[in-house]
mmCIF file of N, CA and C in Angstrom:
data_model
loop_
_atom_site.group_PDB
_atom_site.id
_atom_site.type_symbol
_atom_site.label_atom_id
_atom_site.label_comp_id
_atom_site.label_asym_id
_atom_site.label_seq_id
_atom_site.Cartn_x
_atom_site.Cartn_y
_atom_site.Cartn_z
ATOM 1 N N UNK A 1 1.953 -13.722 -1.637
ATOM 2 C CA UNK A 1 1.229 -12.678 -0.933
ATOM 3 C C UNK A 1 -0.103 -13.235 -0.430
ATOM 4 N N UNK A 2 -0.501 -12.758 0.733
ATOM 5 C CA UNK A 2 -1.837 -13.067 1.230
ATOM 6 C C UNK A 2 -2.581 -11.755 1.400
ATOM 7 N N UNK A 3 -3.904 -11.804 1.362
ATOM 8 C CA UNK A 3 -4.715 -10.597 1.350
ATOM 9 C C UNK A 3 -5.630 -10.541 2.561
ATOM 10 N N UNK A 4 -5.706 -9.358 3.165
ATOM 11 C CA UNK A 4 -6.638 -9.061 4.252
ATOM 12 C C UNK A 4 -7.457 -7.848 3.834
ATOM 13 N N UNK A 5 -8.665 -7.741 4.342
ATOM 14 C CA UNK A 5 -9.483 -6.557 4.100
ATOM 15 C C UNK A 5 -9.486 -5.726 5.368
ATOM 16 N N UNK A 6 -9.162 -4.436 5.212
ATOM 17 C CA UNK A 6 -9.166 -3.494 6.327
ATOM 18 C C UNK A 6 -10.101 -2.364 5.954
ATOM 19 N N UNK A 7 -11.328 -2.454 6.438
ATOM 20 C CA UNK A 7 -12.421 -1.559 6.058
ATOM 21 C C UNK A 7 -12.560 -1.604 4.546
ATOM 22 N N UNK A 8 -12.442 -0.533 3.798
ATOM 23 C CA UNK A 8 -12.618 -0.627 2.344
ATOM 24 C C UNK A 8 -11.290 -0.704 1.599
ATOM 25 N N UNK A 9 -10.208 -1.064 2.297
ATOM 26 C CA UNK A 9 -8.895 -1.236 1.684
ATOM 27 C C UNK A 9 -8.538 -2.714 1.621
ATOM 28 N N UNK A 10 -7.870 -3.112 0.547
ATOM 29 C CA UNK A 10 -7.329 -4.458 0.422
ATOM 30 C C UNK A 10 -5.853 -4.390 0.792
ATOM 31 N N UNK A 11 -5.435 -5.203 1.755
ATOM 32 C CA UNK A 11 -4.053 -5.199 2.232
ATOM 33 C C UNK A 11 -3.382 -6.492 1.782
ATOM 34 N N UNK A 12 -2.329 -6.382 0.961
ATOM 35 C CA UNK A 12 -1.558 -7.533 0.498
ATOM 36 C C UNK A 12 -0.320 -7.654 1.377
ATOM 37 N N UNK A 13 -0.161 -8.807 2.013
ATOM 38 C CA UNK A 13 0.945 -9.017 2.939
ATOM 39 C C UNK A 13 1.888 -10.087 2.402
ATOM 40 N N UNK A 14 3.192 -9.835 2.539
ATOM 41 C CA UNK A 14 4.167 -10.869 2.222
ATOM 42 C C UNK A 14 3.872 -12.076 3.108
ATOM 43 N N UNK A 15 4.191 -13.279 2.639
ATOM 44 C CA UNK A 15 3.836 -14.512 3.339
ATOM 45 C C UNK A 15 4.339 -14.562 4.775
ATOM 46 N N UNK A 16 5.479 -13.947 5.071
ATOM 47 C CA UNK A 16 6.042 -14.015 6.425
ATOM 48 C C UNK A 16 5.378 -13.038 7.407
ATOM 49 N N UNK A 17 4.464 -12.198 6.912
ATOM 50 C CA UNK A 17 3.808 -11.211 7.767
ATOM 51 C C UNK A 17 2.435 -11.701 8.232
ATOM 52 N N UNK A 18 2.055 -11.281 9.435
ATOM 53 C CA UNK A 18 0.749 -11.606 10.016
ATOM 54 C C UNK A 18 0.063 -10.307 10.409
ATOM 55 N N UNK A 19 -1.262 -10.288 10.318
ATOM 56 C CA UNK A 19 -2.021 -9.087 10.669
ATOM 57 C C UNK A 19 -3.045 -9.412 11.746
ATOM 58 N N UNK A 20 -3.184 -8.464 12.677
ATOM 59 C CA UNK A 20 -4.226 -8.534 13.699
ATOM 60 C C UNK A 20 -5.062 -7.278 13.541
ATOM 61 N N UNK A 21 -6.375 -7.451 13.367
ATOM 62 C CA UNK A 21 -7.271 -6.319 13.132
ATOM 63 C C UNK A 21 -8.205 -6.157 14.324
ATOM 64 N N UNK A 22 -8.283 -4.921 14.831
ATOM 65 C CA UNK A 22 -9.247 -4.561 15.874
ATOM 66 C C UNK A 22 -10.232 -3.598 15.222
ATOM 67 N N UNK A 23 -11.377 -4.118 14.795
ATOM 68 C CA UNK A 23 -12.339 -3.289 14.069
ATOM 69 C C UNK A 23 -12.938 -2.201 14.939
ATOM 70 N N UNK A 24 -13.129 -2.474 16.231
ATOM 71 C CA UNK A 24 -13.676 -1.465 17.134
ATOM 72 C C UNK A 24 -12.768 -0.258 17.264
ATOM 73 N N UNK A 25 -11.456 -0.499 17.339
ATOM 74 C CA UNK A 25 -10.477 0.577 17.442
ATOM 75 C C UNK A 25 -10.056 1.095 16.067
ATOM 76 N N UNK A 26 -10.501 0.394 15.004
ATOM 77 C CA UNK A 26 -10.132 0.732 13.622
ATOM 78 C C UNK A 26 -8.622 0.710 13.440
ATOM 79 N N UNK A 27 -7.974 -0.353 13.968
ATOM 80 C CA UNK A 27 -6.522 -0.495 13.860
ATOM 81 C C UNK A 27 -6.149 -1.870 13.347
ATOM 82 N N UNK A 28 -5.020 -1.916 12.633
ATOM 83 C CA UNK A 28 -4.436 -3.156 12.154
ATOM 84 C C UNK A 28 -2.966 -3.135 12.492
ATOM 85 N N UNK A 29 -2.479 -4.185 13.127
ATOM 86 C CA UNK A 29 -1.062 -4.310 13.452
ATOM 87 C C UNK A 29 -0.503 -5.405 12.556
ATOM 88 N N UNK A 30 0.624 -5.118 11.890
ATOM 89 C CA UNK A 30 1.278 -6.086 11.018
ATOM 90 C C UNK A 30 2.590 -6.483 11.672
ATOM 91 N N UNK A 31 2.789 -7.803 11.809
ATOM 92 C CA UNK A 31 3.976 -8.308 12.488
ATOM 93 C C UNK A 31 4.643 -9.388 11.654
ATOM 94 N N UNK A 32 5.945 -9.511 11.841
ATOM 95 C CA UNK A 32 6.704 -10.622 11.287
ATOM 96 C C UNK A 32 6.885 -11.593 12.441
ATOM 97 N N UNK A 33 6.274 -12.745 12.362
ATOM 98 C CA UNK A 33 6.243 -13.652 13.508
ATOM 99 C C UNK A 33 5.327 -13.062 14.562
ATOM 100 N N UNK A 34 5.700 -13.186 15.814
ATOM 101 C CA UNK A 34 4.865 -12.664 16.889
ATOM 102 C C UNK A 34 5.568 -11.591 17.703
ATOM 103 N N UNK A 35 6.752 -11.182 17.287
ATOM 104 C CA UNK A 35 7.515 -10.223 18.080
ATOM 105 C C UNK A 35 7.829 -8.951 17.310
ATOM 106 N N UNK A 36 8.266 -9.072 16.085
ATOM 107 C CA UNK A 36 8.775 -7.928 15.321
ATOM 108 C C UNK A 36 7.644 -7.150 14.646
ATOM 109 N N UNK A 37 7.428 -5.916 15.091
ATOM 110 C CA UNK A 37 6.387 -5.053 14.528
ATOM 111 C C UNK A 37 6.829 -4.541 13.163
ATOM 112 N N UNK A 38 5.964 -4.660 12.166
ATOM 113 C CA UNK A 38 6.271 -4.186 10.814
ATOM 114 C C UNK A 38 5.531 -2.906 10.454
ATOM 115 N N UNK A 39 4.275 -2.772 10.900
ATOM 116 C CA UNK A 39 3.494 -1.586 10.561
ATOM 117 C C UNK A 39 2.231 -1.534 11.407
ATOM 118 N N UNK A 40 1.709 -0.320 11.549
ATOM 119 C CA UNK A 40 0.405 -0.117 12.176
ATOM 120 C C UNK A 40 -0.405 0.734 11.206
ATOM 121 N N UNK A 41 -1.644 0.328 10.947
ATOM 122 C CA UNK A 41 -2.565 1.083 10.098
ATOM 123 C C UNK A 41 -3.782 1.400 10.939
ATOM 124 N N UNK A 42 -4.357 2.581 10.746
ATOM 125 C CA UNK A 42 -5.581 2.916 11.460
ATOM 126 C C UNK A 42 -6.380 3.944 10.679
ATOM 127 N N UNK A 43 -7.670 3.981 10.991
ATOM 128 C CA UNK A 43 -8.566 4.981 10.414
ATOM 129 C C UNK A 43 -8.740 6.060 11.478
ATOM 130 N N UNK A 44 -8.392 7.305 11.131
ATOM 131 C CA UNK A 44 -8.466 8.386 12.124
ATOM 132 C C UNK A 44 -9.887 8.925 12.265
ATOM 133 N N UNK A 45 -10.043 9.917 13.141
ATOM 134 C CA UNK A 45 -11.364 10.491 13.424
ATOM 135 C C UNK A 45 -12.022 11.083 12.193
ATOM 136 N N UNK A 46 -11.223 11.529 11.223
ATOM 137 C CA UNK A 46 -11.747 12.114 9.992
ATOM 138 C C UNK A 46 -12.000 11.088 8.896
ATOM 139 N N UNK A 47 -11.781 9.789 9.209
ATOM 140 C CA UNK A 47 -11.997 8.740 8.224
ATOM 141 C C UNK A 47 -10.826 8.510 7.283
ATOM 142 N N UNK A 48 -9.666 9.116 7.579
ATOM 143 C CA UNK A 48 -8.490 8.951 6.728
ATOM 144 C C UNK A 48 -7.656 7.761 7.195
ATOM 145 N N UNK A 49 -7.095 7.025 6.234
ATOM 146 C CA UNK A 49 -6.212 5.918 6.548
ATOM 147 C C UNK A 49 -4.841 6.468 6.926
ATOM 148 N N UNK A 50 -4.326 6.044 8.059
ATOM 149 C CA UNK A 50 -3.009 6.455 8.540
ATOM 150 C C UNK A 50 -2.112 5.215 8.562
ATOM 151 N N UNK A 51 -0.810 5.393 8.279
ATOM 152 C CA UNK A 51 0.161 4.300 8.279
ATOM 153 C C UNK A 51 1.381 4.684 9.090
ATOM 154 N N UNK A 52 1.897 3.744 9.872
ATOM 155 C CA UNK A 52 3.157 3.951 10.563
ATOM 156 C C UNK A 52 4.013 2.707 10.331
ATOM 157 N N UNK A 53 4.890 2.742 9.311
ATOM 158 C CA UNK A 53 5.769 1.598 9.061
ATOM 159 C C UNK A 53 6.986 1.636 9.983
ATOM 160 N N UNK A 54 7.654 0.491 10.097
ATOM 161 C CA UNK A 54 8.929 0.463 10.798
ATOM 162 C C UNK A 54 10.036 0.710 9.783
ATOM 163 N N UNK A 55 11.247 0.811 10.238
ATOM 164 C CA UNK A 55 12.373 1.142 9.352
ATOM 165 C C UNK A 55 12.666 0.063 8.331
ATOM 166 N N UNK A 56 12.280 -1.188 8.579
ATOM 167 C CA UNK A 56 12.614 -2.281 7.665
ATOM 168 C C UNK A 56 11.421 -2.769 6.844
ATOM 169 N N UNK A 57 10.414 -1.918 6.698
ATOM 170 C CA UNK A 57 9.177 -2.294 6.027
ATOM 171 C C UNK A 57 8.969 -1.395 4.798
ATOM 172 N N UNK A 58 8.542 -2.006 3.694
ATOM 173 C CA UNK A 58 8.226 -1.245 2.490
ATOM 174 C C UNK A 58 6.716 -1.332 2.271
ATOM 175 N N UNK A 59 6.066 -0.181 2.147
ATOM 176 C CA UNK A 59 4.625 -0.131 1.930
ATOM 177 C C UNK A 59 4.358 0.565 0.603
ATOM 178 N N UNK A 60 3.642 -0.114 -0.289
ATOM 179 C CA UNK A 60 3.255 0.459 -1.575
ATOM 180 C C UNK A 60 1.752 0.704 -1.550
ATOM 181 N N UNK A 61 1.337 1.896 -1.990
ATOM 182 C CA UNK A 61 -0.071 2.274 -1.942
ATOM 183 C C UNK A 61 -0.572 2.564 -3.349
ATOM 184 N N UNK A 62 -1.679 1.921 -3.706
ATOM 185 C CA UNK A 62 -2.371 2.220 -4.956
ATOM 186 C C UNK A 62 -3.727 2.813 -4.559
ATOM 187 N N UNK A 63 -3.786 4.137 -4.471
ATOM 188 C CA UNK A 63 -4.992 4.820 -3.993
ATOM 189 C C UNK A 63 -6.181 4.602 -4.926
ATOM 190 N N UNK A 64 -5.921 4.513 -6.213
ATOM 191 C CA UNK A 64 -7.009 4.327 -7.176
ATOM 192 C C UNK A 64 -7.693 2.968 -6.982
ATOM 193 N N UNK A 65 -6.899 1.918 -6.759
ATOM 194 C CA UNK A 65 -7.432 0.572 -6.551
ATOM 195 C C UNK A 65 -7.747 0.289 -5.079
ATOM 196 N N UNK A 66 -7.330 1.211 -4.182
ATOM 197 C CA UNK A 66 -7.494 1.046 -2.734
ATOM 198 C C UNK A 66 -6.821 -0.229 -2.242
ATOM 199 N N UNK A 67 -5.557 -0.422 -2.712
ATOM 200 C CA UNK A 67 -4.770 -1.559 -2.247
ATOM 201 C C UNK A 67 -3.470 -1.069 -1.635
ATOM 202 N N UNK A 68 -3.034 -1.796 -0.629
ATOM 203 C CA UNK A 68 -1.763 -1.520 0.037
ATOM 204 C C UNK A 68 -0.992 -2.827 0.064
ATOM 205 N N UNK A 69 0.281 -2.782 -0.304
ATOM 206 C CA UNK A 69 1.137 -3.962 -0.254
ATOM 207 C C UNK A 69 2.232 -3.704 0.762
ATOM 208 N N UNK A 70 2.423 -4.653 1.684
ATOM 209 C CA UNK A 70 3.427 -4.529 2.742
ATOM 210 C C UNK A 70 4.382 -5.705 2.623
ATOM 211 N N UNK A 71 5.698 -5.387 2.616
ATOM 212 C CA UNK A 71 6.715 -6.431 2.561
ATOM 213 C C UNK A 71 7.940 -5.985 3.343
ATOM 214 N N UNK A 72 8.787 -6.924 3.647
ATOM 215 C CA UNK A 72 10.046 -6.624 4.325
ATOM 216 C C UNK A 72 10.970 -5.885 3.369
ATOM 217 N N UNK A 73 11.757 -4.970 3.888
ATOM 218 C CA UNK A 73 12.712 -4.240 3.051
ATOM 219 C C UNK A 73 13.782 -5.188 2.496
ATOM 220 N N UNK A 74 13.981 -6.328 3.159
ATOM 221 C CA UNK A 74 14.974 -7.296 2.714
ATOM 222 C C UNK A 74 14.504 -8.157 1.563
ATOM 223 N N UNK A 75 13.191 -8.192 1.313
ATOM 224 C CA UNK A 75 12.632 -9.040 0.250
ATOM 225 C C UNK A 75 12.975 -8.463 -1.114
ATOM 226 N N UNK A 76 13.225 -9.329 -2.058
ATOM 227 C CA UNK A 76 13.557 -8.902 -3.423
ATOM 228 C C UNK A 76 12.306 -8.636 -4.210
#
């Protein structure tokens, strides 16, 4: 796993995933390689974290620790 910081959240990504963060737009795009979209995360107008995973992505959230783990649904 590799770790990225997205505002006050720690994002743990499976090794095959890459993240691009646009701090001005408050968005993070998670991709497998450079083509396959895995998830989009963003902070909405009310300051809430929003997530939109794809069908083959598993996202685990630990709200108490403020960590999110993203992996492929195919990963064991």
